[in-house]
């Protein structure tokens, strides 16, 4: 097979810091390569460096990226532009922000087509644009060229991103976290689309992801990156079954497996009497004429010391339910009772919320101590001295140094910030913790730590936890019971292991089928892939 | 479009009604009235009272207000008190000149701001960026009466290129009219152009940092097309809002600029009207200005929804 992309000793510096350190690989026509790593590993920087599109401050300080006989690392800007999108194309992570909101999809495809003067006339470009949309599976492709990005769903927007990248039949397609913002079933569709394109058009695929499952499903070979270096490389099946580097082993161990039974029962035993009782909860948004019903008659019981996992896709009503439970907005129908008492509109000290995004949910201008003390002030608990003592106690409880109370959120890592968020929720001594996607923004290794923390807090404080997440493997691991939401309704509730192993509702089965497994699905071409992997092992660090 | 107008028209009409009330009251709060001003300093109280009753100023305020609104709605606005002639004719005489001046200035605002903003947002050269920054700040800091005098000094007195003042109709003598228009329009346009350039520059800079620009770059779209076809359309909606707000500035500035360049527009008329307490002239003129402003705001919002498809569908 002919080599289309040959990366040697690629090194990227930001000032004096080295983000990518001597990365090398070879990519043959039609090949697939995954680059896996956690945040800060340099995988996304590597992807951007392939097209020399580094953010300001970054530069390729050594090495080469050879494509079509030219070195992209040293090519003049105009010559480089002629290659981008034509010989090497890129699909970005966030399809919401990566498409221009004020231009129609037709215009954006047209821009991609005319970027490399292929001599197509307007009508021809229009036809080609419709063909591309059709290729990525957008129904009524020709009719939808006039629509703007906001008229498409998240999954469709990612398809459009892929269509843009395919405009000129590039030899290499680089996909940087192509499914991270998407629901599992949509993720599955996008991964299948990428695989299909790789097989049908022979475009070589480079997939960058933090998710080993995604890489396993799409790539025959993979690189494991850490701190800017490649620590392990090889055929995907080989690396998964027989990891050589300790870091790869660590990474594999931290990935929650869907087939592992729940650990919740071993952690704590739920009480008999429900703590939180939700009956017939409904929530409708909008005016009477144009309304959206986000919740339909939701029934829910949460017992002390119990973790109830809540899964469902975006728009299923999970977050609306969470907000209703903490009293952030009033439900349109039904009741929420705490220990048999109807909860009114006053702030609910007993029910606290942990947010998804540890970056935007902490005020950057407040210190950690002020952030944690805020709910104490809101509920009128303690005086200045007692609050300071409580803050120190809470910081210790979530595994942070009490001496860090004076620091601002930016001084903490993502995982530490989520610990701060948990400490803030624990401050007014709640008995119910609502965790809305508490680990989905975190790396797997950090994710495992935060999950352990929540389990320990439950054991020590007897907390009832509503654990909202889209990752079924994590949910199974931490939950006693799982409730599945779909279209504003709870379609299934049951013991965690039973829901995963013997789902009763077809939608649950559909969700389960969409989870990428760590068993390599690509059995056929594995042998040839291994040969290529061995061939390129020369450049292993 | 129709739903938009149906939704916005009632509030626009309400604004006009409230404005008419405010205009009417404020004029009557200014000391002195048309009767004393008409009768002159030596007139006897009887004469003043006679004029006052002749003009209907002895009637209760509410009936005066109702009478004014009634005349406006019937289309016959009536005579002026002090300046002489019909109000409609007086306004008609100055309207053309002022429209020429403000529209000319508006065009200049866009023509000056757009290139400044694009250059300021996209240049990689530090000196160029610094010059753009200095120009927009400097122009903003100097009031029109100073720029006006400076322009006259340079272009009329020293170089003798342009006439120092006066006016010619665009329809009769186009090239002469443009010569007369040049300095007043530039003088009026500069501060607003500086404001617009700053907003537009910020908008383009913000758009250039967006993910969709990265997408376009990865597709090999040229830098020039990225700026003009991808970033600029995203910066336009908020710039249009600023431009709409600047129209108010242009109308207010016109009064001053017309005075400097002896431009026979409505600015002179309003000045005369206020000095001589000519209630009908000032009331009608101010209400006209409000009406123009309200219309501009409606157009701005309409343009906004047209430029940003996300608003269109919500």
mmCIF file with all atom_site columns, N, CA and C in Angstrom, chain A residues 48 51 53 81 84-85 88-90 92-94 97-103 107-108 111-112 114-116 148 150-151 161 164-165 290, chain B residues 124 210-223 225-226 228-235 237 307-314:
data_model
loop_
_atom_site.group_PDB
_atom_site.id
_atom_site.type_symbol
_atom_site.label_atom_id
_atom_site.label_alt_id
_atom_site.label_comp_id
_atom_site.label_asym_id
_atom_site.label_entity_id
_atom_site.label_seq_id
_atom_site.pdbx_PDB_ins_code
_atom_site.Cartn_x
_atom_site.Cartn_y
_atom_site.Cartn_z
_atom_site.occupancy
_atom_site.B_iso_or_equiv
_atom_site.pdbx_formal_charge
_atom_site.auth_seq_id
_atom_site.auth_comp_id
_atom_site.auth_asym_id
_atom_site.auth_atom_id
_atom_site.pdbx_PDB_model_num
ATOM 1   N N  . UNK A 1 48  ? -4.200  19.329 14.922 1.00 0.00 ? 48  UNK A N  1
ATOM 2   C CA . UNK A 1 48  ? -4.137  20.664 14.324 1.00 0.00 ? 48  UNK A CA 1
ATOM 3   C C  . UNK A 1 48  ? -2.807  20.878 13.611 1.00 0.00 ? 48  UNK A C  1
ATOM 4   N N  . UNK A 1 51  ? -2.470  19.925 9.888  1.00 0.00 ? 51  UNK A N  1
ATOM 5   C CA . UNK A 1 51  ? -2.870  20.908 8.885  1.00 0.00 ? 51  UNK A CA 1
ATOM 6   C C  . UNK A 1 51  ? -2.179  22.246 9.131  1.00 0.00 ? 51  UNK A C  1
ATOM 7   N N  . UNK A 1 53  ? -2.527  24.220 11.672 1.00 0.00 ? 53  UNK A N  1
ATOM 8   C CA . UNK A 1 53  ? -3.542  25.178 12.079 1.00 0.00 ? 53  UNK A CA 1
ATOM 9   C C  . UNK A 1 53  ? -3.479  25.398 13.581 1.00 0.00 ? 53  UNK A C  1
ATOM 10  N N  . UNK A 1 81  ? -2.614  26.307 1.946  1.00 0.00 ? 81  UNK A N  1
ATOM 11  C CA . UNK A 1 81  ? -4.049  26.512 1.776  1.00 0.00 ? 81  UNK A CA 1
ATOM 12  C C  . UNK A 1 81  ? -4.577  25.639 0.640  1.00 0.00 ? 81  UNK A C  1
ATOM 13  N N  . UNK A 1 84  ? -5.100  22.147 2.151  1.00 0.00 ? 84  UNK A N  1
ATOM 14  C CA . UNK A 1 84  ? -6.149  22.017 3.175  1.00 0.00 ? 84  UNK A CA 1
ATOM 15  C C  . UNK A 1 84  ? -7.515  21.846 2.514  1.00 0.00 ? 84  UNK A C  1
ATOM 16  N N  . UNK A 1 85  ? -8.233  20.849 2.934  1.00 0.00 ? 85  UNK A N  1
ATOM 17  C CA . UNK A 1 85  ? -9.570  20.631 2.390  1.00 0.00 ? 85  UNK A CA 1
ATOM 18  C C  . UNK A 1 85  ? -9.556  19.879 1.077  1.00 0.00 ? 85  UNK A C  1
ATOM 19  N N  . UNK A 1 88  ? -5.944  16.984 2.475  1.00 0.00 ? 88  UNK A N  1
ATOM 20  C CA . UNK A 1 88  ? -6.128  16.586 3.877  1.00 0.00 ? 88  UNK A CA 1
ATOM 21  C C  . UNK A 1 88  ? -7.245  17.452 4.461  1.00 0.00 ? 88  UNK A C  1
ATOM 22  N N  . UNK A 1 89  ? -8.250  16.817 5.017  1.00 0.00 ? 89  UNK A N  1
ATOM 23  C CA . UNK A 1 89  ? -9.400  17.559 5.529  1.00 0.00 ? 89  UNK A CA 1
ATOM 24  C C  . UNK A 1 89  ? -9.628  17.216 6.985  1.00 0.00 ? 89  UNK A C  1
ATOM 25  N N  . UNK A 1 90  ? -10.388 18.089 7.665  1.00 0.00 ? 90  UNK A N  1
ATOM 26  C CA . UNK A 1 90  ? -10.539 17.898 9.107  1.00 0.00 ? 90  UNK A CA 1
ATOM 27  C C  . UNK A 1 90  ? -11.999 18.054 9.526  1.00 0.00 ? 90  UNK A C  1
ATOM 28  N N  . UNK A 1 92  ? -14.210 18.756 12.948 1.00 0.00 ? 92  UNK A N  1
ATOM 29  C CA . UNK A 1 92  ? -13.957 19.248 14.301 1.00 0.00 ? 92  UNK A CA 1
ATOM 30  C C  . UNK A 1 92  ? -14.964 18.723 15.302 1.00 0.00 ? 92  UNK A C  1
ATOM 31  N N  . UNK A 1 93  ? -14.632 18.990 16.565 1.00 0.00 ? 93  UNK A N  1
ATOM 32  C CA . UNK A 1 93  ? -15.394 18.426 17.665 1.00 0.00 ? 93  UNK A CA 1
ATOM 33  C C  . UNK A 1 93  ? -16.823 18.929 17.766 1.00 0.00 ? 93  UNK A C  1
ATOM 34  N N  . UNK A 1 94  ? -16.984 20.241 17.858 1.00 0.00 ? 94  UNK A N  1
ATOM 35  C CA . UNK A 1 94  ? -18.291 20.763 18.235 1.00 0.00 ? 94  UNK A CA 1
ATOM 36  C C  . UNK A 1 94  ? -19.084 21.223 17.013 1.00 0.00 ? 94  UNK A C  1
ATOM 37  N N  . UNK A 1 97  ? -20.810 24.869 17.044 1.00 0.00 ? 97  UNK A N  1
ATOM 38  C CA . UNK A 1 97  ? -20.099 26.119 16.810 1.00 0.00 ? 97  UNK A CA 1
ATOM 39  C C  . UNK A 1 97  ? -19.214 26.064 15.571 1.00 0.00 ? 97  UNK A C  1
ATOM 40  N N  . UNK A 1 98  ? -19.032 24.898 14.995 1.00 0.00 ? 98  UNK A N  1
ATOM 41  C CA . UNK A 1 98  ? -18.100 24.786 13.881 1.00 0.00 ? 98  UNK A CA 1
ATOM 42  C C  . UNK A 1 98  ? -18.724 25.078 12.521 1.00 0.00 ? 98  UNK A C  1
ATOM 43  N N  . UNK A 1 99  ? -20.039 25.317 12.507 1.00 0.00 ? 99  UNK A N  1
ATOM 44  C CA . UNK A 1 99  ? -20.681 25.730 11.261 1.00 0.00 ? 99  UNK A CA 1
ATOM 45  C C  . UNK A 1 99  ? -21.081 27.190 11.398 1.00 0.00 ? 99  UNK A C  1
ATOM 46  N N  . UNK A 1 100 ? -20.991 27.933 10.294 1.00 0.00 ? 100 UNK A N  1
ATOM 47  C CA . UNK A 1 100 ? -21.298 29.359 10.336 1.00 0.00 ? 100 UNK A CA 1
ATOM 48  C C  . UNK A 1 100 ? -22.804 29.571 10.475 1.00 0.00 ? 100 UNK A C  1
ATOM 49  N N  . UNK A 1 101 ? -23.247 30.215 11.573 1.00 0.00 ? 101 UNK A N  1
ATOM 50  C CA . UNK A 1 101 ? -24.691 30.291 11.841 1.00 0.00 ? 101 UNK A CA 1
ATOM 51  C C  . UNK A 1 101 ? -25.478 31.145 10.855 1.00 0.00 ? 101 UNK A C  1
ATOM 52  N N  . UNK A 1 102 ? -24.837 32.103 10.185 1.00 0.00 ? 102 UNK A N  1
ATOM 53  C CA . UNK A 1 102 ? -25.618 32.996 9.324  1.00 0.00 ? 102 UNK A CA 1
ATOM 54  C C  . UNK A 1 102 ? -25.576 32.591 7.850  1.00 0.00 ? 102 UNK A C  1
ATOM 55  N N  . UNK A 1 103 ? -24.826 31.548 7.512  1.00 0.00 ? 103 UNK A N  1
ATOM 56  C CA . UNK A 1 103 ? -24.789 31.106 6.116  1.00 0.00 ? 103 UNK A CA 1
ATOM 57  C C  . UNK A 1 103 ? -25.587 29.804 5.969  1.00 0.00 ? 103 UNK A C  1
ATOM 58  N N  . UNK A 1 107 ? -24.514 27.341 0.965  1.00 0.00 ? 107 UNK A N  1
ATOM 59  C CA . UNK A 1 107 ? -23.447 28.321 0.805  1.00 0.00 ? 107 UNK A CA 1
ATOM 60  C C  . UNK A 1 107 ? -22.135 27.781 1.374  1.00 0.00 ? 107 UNK A C  1
ATOM 61  N N  . UNK A 1 108 ? -22.219 27.110 2.527  1.00 0.00 ? 108 UNK A N  1
ATOM 62  C CA . UNK A 1 108 ? -20.986 26.624 3.160  1.00 0.00 ? 108 UNK A CA 1
ATOM 63  C C  . UNK A 1 108 ? -20.362 25.495 2.346  1.00 0.00 ? 108 UNK A C  1
ATOM 64  N N  . UNK A 1 111 ? -18.780 27.158 -0.596 1.00 0.00 ? 111 UNK A N  1
ATOM 65  C CA . UNK A 1 111 ? -17.496 27.758 -0.214 1.00 0.00 ? 111 UNK A CA 1
ATOM 66  C C  . UNK A 1 111 ? -16.389 26.703 -0.217 1.00 0.00 ? 111 UNK A C  1
ATOM 67  N N  . UNK A 1 112 ? -16.709 25.534 0.346  1.00 0.00 ? 112 UNK A N  1
ATOM 68  C CA . UNK A 1 112 ? -15.718 24.455 0.407  1.00 0.00 ? 112 UNK A CA 1
ATOM 69  C C  . UNK A 1 112 ? -15.334 24.024 -1.013 1.00 0.00 ? 112 UNK A C  1
ATOM 70  N N  . UNK A 1 114 ? -15.600 25.787 -3.910 1.00 0.00 ? 114 UNK A N  1
ATOM 71  C CA . UNK A 1 114 ? -14.912 26.788 -4.721 1.00 0.00 ? 114 UNK A CA 1
ATOM 72  C C  . UNK A 1 114 ? -13.570 27.203 -4.114 1.00 0.00 ? 114 UNK A C  1
ATOM 73  N N  . UNK A 1 115 ? -13.299 26.732 -2.879 1.00 0.00 ? 115 UNK A N  1
ATOM 74  C CA . UNK A 1 115 ? -12.025 27.081 -2.248 1.00 0.00 ? 115 UNK A CA 1
ATOM 75  C C  . UNK A 1 115 ? -10.851 26.584 -3.091 1.00 0.00 ? 115 UNK A C  1
ATOM 76  N N  . UNK A 1 116 ? -11.086 25.475 -3.811 1.00 0.00 ? 116 UNK A N  1
ATOM 77  C CA . UNK A 1 116 ? -10.032 24.954 -4.684 1.00 0.00 ? 116 UNK A CA 1
ATOM 78  C C  . UNK A 1 116 ? -10.602 24.947 -6.085 1.00 0.00 ? 116 UNK A C  1
ATOM 79  N N  . UNK A 1 148 ? -30.366 26.785 7.306  1.00 0.00 ? 148 UNK A N  1
ATOM 80  C CA . UNK A 1 148 ? -29.231 27.234 8.119  1.00 0.00 ? 148 UNK A CA 1
ATOM 81  C C  . UNK A 1 148 ? -28.899 26.176 9.185  1.00 0.00 ? 148 UNK A C  1
ATOM 82  N N  . UNK A 1 150 ? -28.848 26.029 12.358 1.00 0.00 ? 150 UNK A N  1
ATOM 83  C CA . UNK A 1 150 ? -29.698 25.830 13.543 1.00 0.00 ? 150 UNK A CA 1
ATOM 84  C C  . UNK A 1 150 ? -30.950 25.029 13.223 1.00 0.00 ? 150 UNK A C  1
ATOM 85  N N  . UNK A 1 151 ? -31.217 24.788 11.947 1.00 0.00 ? 151 UNK A N  1
ATOM 86  C CA . UNK A 1 151 ? -32.397 24.008 11.589 1.00 0.00 ? 151 UNK A CA 1
ATOM 87  C C  . UNK A 1 151 ? -32.098 22.511 11.538 1.00 0.00 ? 151 UNK A C  1
ATOM 88  N N  . UNK A 1 161 ? -20.637 18.597 8.730  1.00 0.00 ? 161 UNK A N  1
ATOM 89  C CA . UNK A 1 161 ? -19.192 18.842 8.878  1.00 0.00 ? 161 UNK A CA 1
ATOM 90  C C  . UNK A 1 161 ? -18.389 17.821 8.067  1.00 0.00 ? 161 UNK A C  1
ATOM 91  N N  . UNK A 1 164 ? -18.596 18.574 4.384  1.00 0.00 ? 164 UNK A N  1
ATOM 92  C CA . UNK A 1 164 ? -17.679 19.659 4.019  1.00 0.00 ? 164 UNK A CA 1
ATOM 93  C C  . UNK A 1 164 ? -16.272 19.108 3.811  1.00 0.00 ? 164 UNK A C  1
ATOM 94  N N  . UNK A 1 165 ? -15.858 18.229 4.732  1.00 0.00 ? 165 UNK A N  1
ATOM 95  C CA . UNK A 1 165 ? -14.517 17.682 4.660  1.00 0.00 ? 165 UNK A CA 1
ATOM 96  C C  . UNK A 1 165 ? -14.334 16.756 3.456  1.00 0.00 ? 165 UNK A C  1
ATOM 97  N N  . UNK A 1 290 ? -47.896 27.869 21.733 1.00 0.00 ? 290 UNK A N  1
ATOM 98  C CA . UNK A 1 290 ? -46.745 27.086 21.264 1.00 0.00 ? 290 UNK A CA 1
ATOM 99  C C  . UNK A 1 290 ? -45.998 26.565 22.461 1.00 0.00 ? 290 UNK A C  1
ATOM 100 N N  . UNK B 2 124 ? -1.932  42.252 10.332 1.00 0.00 ? 124 UNK B N  1
ATOM 101 C CA . UNK B 2 124 ? -0.951  41.591 11.192 1.00 0.00 ? 124 UNK B CA 1
ATOM 102 C C  . UNK B 2 124 ? 0.148   42.577 11.578 1.00 0.00 ? 124 UNK B C  1
ATOM 103 N N  . UNK B 2 210 ? -13.967 32.485 16.040 1.00 0.00 ? 210 UNK B N  1
ATOM 104 C CA . UNK B 2 210 ? -14.981 31.444 16.209 1.00 0.00 ? 210 UNK B CA 1
ATOM 105 C C  . UNK B 2 210 ? -14.560 30.137 15.531 1.00 0.00 ? 210 UNK B C  1
ATOM 106 N N  . UNK B 2 211 ? -15.200 29.059 15.972 1.00 0.00 ? 211 UNK B N  1
ATOM 107 C CA . UNK B 2 211 ? -14.882 27.732 15.437 1.00 0.00 ? 211 UNK B CA 1
ATOM 108 C C  . UNK B 2 211 ? -15.177 27.626 13.943 1.00 0.00 ? 211 UNK B C  1
ATOM 109 N N  . UNK B 2 212 ? -16.233 28.332 13.462 1.00 0.00 ? 212 UNK B N  1
ATOM 110 C CA . UNK B 2 212 ? -16.567 28.168 12.050 1.00 0.00 ? 212 UNK B CA 1
ATOM 111 C C  . UNK B 2 212 ? -15.511 28.782 11.140 1.00 0.00 ? 212 UNK B C  1
ATOM 112 N N  . UNK B 2 213 ? -14.758 29.738 11.659 1.00 0.00 ? 213 UNK B N  1
ATOM 113 C CA . UNK B 2 213 ? -13.652 30.282 10.867 1.00 0.00 ? 213 UNK B CA 1
ATOM 114 C C  . UNK B 2 213 ? -12.534 29.244 10.777 1.00 0.00 ? 213 UNK B C  1
ATOM 115 N N  . UNK B 2 214 ? -12.328 28.522 11.888 1.00 0.00 ? 214 UNK B N  1
ATOM 116 C CA . UNK B 2 214 ? -11.352 27.423 11.874 1.00 0.00 ? 214 UNK B CA 1
ATOM 117 C C  . UNK B 2 214 ? -11.773 26.376 10.843 1.00 0.00 ? 214 UNK B C  1
ATOM 118 N N  . UNK B 2 215 ? -13.089 26.073 10.810 1.00 0.00 ? 215 UNK B N  1
ATOM 119 C CA . UNK B 2 215 ? -13.592 25.122 9.822  1.00 0.00 ? 215 UNK B CA 1
ATOM 120 C C  . UNK B 2 215 ? -13.259 25.587 8.412  1.00 0.00 ? 215 UNK B C  1
ATOM 121 N N  . UNK B 2 216 ? -13.570 26.869 8.133  1.00 0.00 ? 216 UNK B N  1
ATOM 122 C CA . UNK B 2 216 ? -13.329 27.398 6.785  1.00 0.00 ? 216 UNK B CA 1
ATOM 123 C C  . UNK B 2 216 ? -11.839 27.340 6.452  1.00 0.00 ? 216 UNK B C  1
ATOM 124 N N  . UNK B 2 217 ? -10.986 27.660 7.429  1.00 0.00 ? 217 UNK B N  1
ATOM 125 C CA . UNK B 2 217 ? -9.545  27.599 7.200  1.00 0.00 ? 217 UNK B CA 1
ATOM 126 C C  . UNK B 2 217 ? -9.119  26.179 6.848  1.00 0.00 ? 217 UNK B C  1
ATOM 127 N N  . UNK B 2 218 ? -9.665  25.213 7.580  1.00 0.00 ? 218 UNK B N  1
ATOM 128 C CA . UNK B 2 218 ? -9.304  23.813 7.337  1.00 0.00 ? 218 UNK B CA 1
ATOM 129 C C  . UNK B 2 218 ? -9.781  23.348 5.967  1.00 0.00 ? 218 UNK B C  1
ATOM 130 N N  . UNK B 2 219 ? -10.791 24.033 5.416  1.00 0.00 ? 219 UNK B N  1
ATOM 131 C CA . UNK B 2 219 ? -11.295 23.653 4.098  1.00 0.00 ? 219 UNK B CA 1
ATOM 132 C C  . UNK B 2 219 ? -10.497 24.323 2.989  1.00 0.00 ? 219 UNK B C  1
ATOM 133 N N  . UNK B 2 220 ? -9.561  25.190 3.375  1.00 0.00 ? 220 UNK B N  1
ATOM 134 C CA . UNK B 2 220 ? -8.736  25.849 2.374  1.00 0.00 ? 220 UNK B CA 1
ATOM 135 C C  . UNK B 2 220 ? -9.345  27.122 1.814  1.00 0.00 ? 220 UNK B C  1
ATOM 136 N N  . UNK B 2 221 ? -10.374 27.659 2.477  1.00 0.00 ? 221 UNK B N  1
ATOM 137 C CA . UNK B 2 221 ? -10.960 28.923 2.020  1.00 0.00 ? 221 UNK B CA 1
ATOM 138 C C  . UNK B 2 221 ? -9.932  30.035 2.233  1.00 0.00 ? 221 UNK B C  1
ATOM 139 N N  . UNK B 2 222 ? -9.831  30.949 1.247  1.00 0.00 ? 222 UNK B N  1
ATOM 140 C CA . UNK B 2 222 ? -8.799  31.977 1.342  1.00 0.00 ? 222 UNK B CA 1
ATOM 141 C C  . UNK B 2 222 ? -9.116  32.966 2.460  1.00 0.00 ? 222 UNK B C  1
ATOM 142 N N  . UNK B 2 223 ? -8.060  33.589 2.958  1.00 0.00 ? 223 UNK B N  1
ATOM 143 C CA . UNK B 2 223 ? -8.180  34.520 4.074  1.00 0.00 ? 223 UNK B CA 1
ATOM 144 C C  . UNK B 2 223 ? -9.167  35.649 3.740  1.00 0.00 ? 223 UNK B C  1
ATOM 145 N N  . UNK B 2 225 ? -11.695 35.676 1.610  1.00 0.00 ? 225 UNK B N  1
ATOM 146 C CA . UNK B 2 225 ? -13.088 35.216 1.630  1.00 0.00 ? 225 UNK B CA 1
ATOM 147 C C  . UNK B 2 225 ? -13.547 34.949 3.048  1.00 0.00 ? 225 UNK B C  1
ATOM 148 N N  . UNK B 2 226 ? -12.648 34.443 3.895  1.00 0.00 ? 226 UNK B N  1
ATOM 149 C CA . UNK B 2 226 ? -13.026 34.177 5.283  1.00 0.00 ? 226 UNK B CA 1
ATOM 150 C C  . UNK B 2 226 ? -13.452 35.478 5.955  1.00 0.00 ? 226 UNK B C  1
ATOM 151 N N  . UNK B 2 228 ? -14.460 38.448 4.480  1.00 0.00 ? 228 UNK B N  1
ATOM 152 C CA . UNK B 2 228 ? -15.622 39.127 3.894  1.00 0.00 ? 228 UNK B CA 1
ATOM 153 C C  . UNK B 2 228 ? -16.868 38.254 3.860  1.00 0.00 ? 228 UNK B C  1
ATOM 154 N N  . UNK B 2 229 ? -16.718 36.954 3.620  1.00 0.00 ? 229 UNK B N  1
ATOM 155 C CA . UNK B 2 229 ? -17.898 36.110 3.435  1.00 0.00 ? 229 UNK B CA 1
ATOM 156 C C  . UNK B 2 229 ? -18.279 35.313 4.666  1.00 0.00 ? 229 UNK B C  1
ATOM 157 N N  . UNK B 2 230 ? -17.341 35.091 5.582  1.00 0.00 ? 230 UNK B N  1
ATOM 158 C CA . UNK B 2 230 ? -17.653 34.260 6.742  1.00 0.00 ? 230 UNK B CA 1
ATOM 159 C C  . UNK B 2 230 ? -17.734 35.083 8.028  1.00 0.00 ? 230 UNK B C  1
ATOM 160 N N  . UNK B 2 231 ? -16.749 35.949 8.244  1.00 0.00 ? 231 UNK B N  1
ATOM 161 C CA . UNK B 2 231 ? -16.723 36.699 9.510  1.00 0.00 ? 231 UNK B CA 1
ATOM 162 C C  . UNK B 2 231 ? -17.632 37.928 9.445  1.00 0.00 ? 231 UNK B C  1
ATOM 163 N N  . UNK B 2 232 ? -17.540 38.690 8.363  1.00 0.00 ? 232 UNK B N  1
ATOM 164 C CA . UNK B 2 232 ? -18.307 39.942 8.283  1.00 0.00 ? 232 UNK B CA 1
ATOM 165 C C  . UNK B 2 232 ? -19.820 39.732 8.446  1.00 0.00 ? 232 UNK B C  1
ATOM 166 N N  . UNK B 2 233 ? -20.423 38.759 7.746  1.00 0.00 ? 233 UNK B N  1
ATOM 167 C CA . UNK B 2 233 ? -21.871 38.572 7.921  1.00 0.00 ? 233 UNK B CA 1
ATOM 168 C C  . UNK B 2 233 ? -22.270 38.309 9.381  1.00 0.00 ? 233 UNK B C  1
ATOM 169 N N  . UNK B 2 234 ? -21.352 37.722 10.151 1.00 0.00 ? 234 UNK B N  1
ATOM 170 C CA . UNK B 2 234 ? -21.659 37.481 11.552 1.00 0.00 ? 234 UNK B CA 1
ATOM 171 C C  . UNK B 2 234 ? -21.524 38.741 12.390 1.00 0.00 ? 234 UNK B C  1
ATOM 172 N N  . UNK B 2 235 ? -20.692 39.683 11.916 1.00 0.00 ? 235 UNK B N  1
ATOM 173 C CA . UNK B 2 235 ? -20.481 40.910 12.680 1.00 0.00 ? 235 UNK B CA 1
ATOM 174 C C  . UNK B 2 235 ? -21.536 41.955 12.330 1.00 0.00 ? 235 UNK B C  1
ATOM 175 N N  . UNK B 2 237 ? -25.037 42.043 12.071 1.00 0.00 ? 237 UNK B N  1
ATOM 176 C CA . UNK B 2 237 ? -26.259 42.346 12.816 1.00 0.00 ? 237 UNK B CA 1
ATOM 177 C C  . UNK B 2 237 ? -26.071 43.353 13.948 1.00 0.00 ? 237 UNK B C  1
ATOM 178 N N  . UNK B 2 307 ? -30.631 39.621 8.634  1.00 0.00 ? 307 UNK B N  1
ATOM 179 C CA . UNK B 2 307 ? -29.213 39.249 8.601  1.00 0.00 ? 307 UNK B CA 1
ATOM 180 C C  . UNK B 2 307 ? -28.909 38.040 9.471  1.00 0.00 ? 307 UNK B C  1
ATOM 181 N N  . UNK B 2 308 ? -29.712 37.815 10.518 1.00 0.00 ? 308 UNK B N  1
ATOM 182 C CA . UNK B 2 308 ? -29.448 36.686 11.395 1.00 0.00 ? 308 UNK B CA 1
ATOM 183 C C  . UNK B 2 308 ? -30.592 35.688 11.320 1.00 0.00 ? 308 UNK B C  1
ATOM 184 N N  . UNK B 2 309 ? -30.392 34.602 10.574 1.00 0.00 ? 309 UNK B N  1
ATOM 185 C CA . UNK B 2 309 ? -31.484 33.655 10.347 1.00 0.00 ? 309 UNK B CA 1
ATOM 186 C C  . UNK B 2 309 ? -31.988 33.010 11.632 1.00 0.00 ? 309 UNK B C  1
ATOM 187 N N  . UNK B 2 310 ? -31.150 32.993 12.666 1.00 0.00 ? 310 UNK B N  1
ATOM 188 C CA . UNK B 2 310 ? -31.591 32.339 13.901 1.00 0.00 ? 310 UNK B CA 1
ATOM 189 C C  . UNK B 2 310 ? -32.750 33.098 14.531 1.00 0.00 ? 310 UNK B C  1
ATOM 190 N N  . UNK B 2 311 ? -32.726 34.445 14.397 1.00 0.00 ? 311 UNK B N  1
ATOM 191 C CA . UNK B 2 311 ? -33.804 35.259 14.965 1.00 0.00 ? 311 UNK B CA 1
ATOM 192 C C  . UNK B 2 311 ? -35.072 35.035 14.154 1.00 0.00 ? 311 UNK B C  1
ATOM 193 N N  . UNK B 2 312 ? -34.900 34.889 12.834 1.00 0.00 ? 312 UNK B N  1
ATOM 194 C CA . UNK B 2 312 ? -36.043 34.794 11.945 1.00 0.00 ? 312 UNK B CA 1
ATOM 195 C C  . UNK B 2 312 ? -36.996 33.685 12.350 1.00 0.00 ? 312 UNK B C  1
ATOM 196 N N  . UNK B 2 313 ? -36.441 32.613 12.859 1.00 0.00 ? 313 UNK B N  1
ATOM 197 C CA . UNK B 2 313 ? -37.287 31.452 13.100 1.00 0.00 ? 313 UNK B CA 1
ATOM 198 C C  . UNK B 2 313 ? -37.755 31.326 14.531 1.00 0.00 ? 313 UNK B C  1
ATOM 199 N N  . UNK B 2 314 ? -37.273 32.184 15.386 1.00 0.00 ? 314 UNK B N  1
ATOM 200 C CA . UNK B 2 314 ? -37.640 32.012 16.789 1.00 0.00 ? 314 UNK B CA 1
ATOM 201 C C  . UNK B 2 314 ? -38.875 32.810 17.148 1.00 0.00 ? 314 UNK B C  1
#
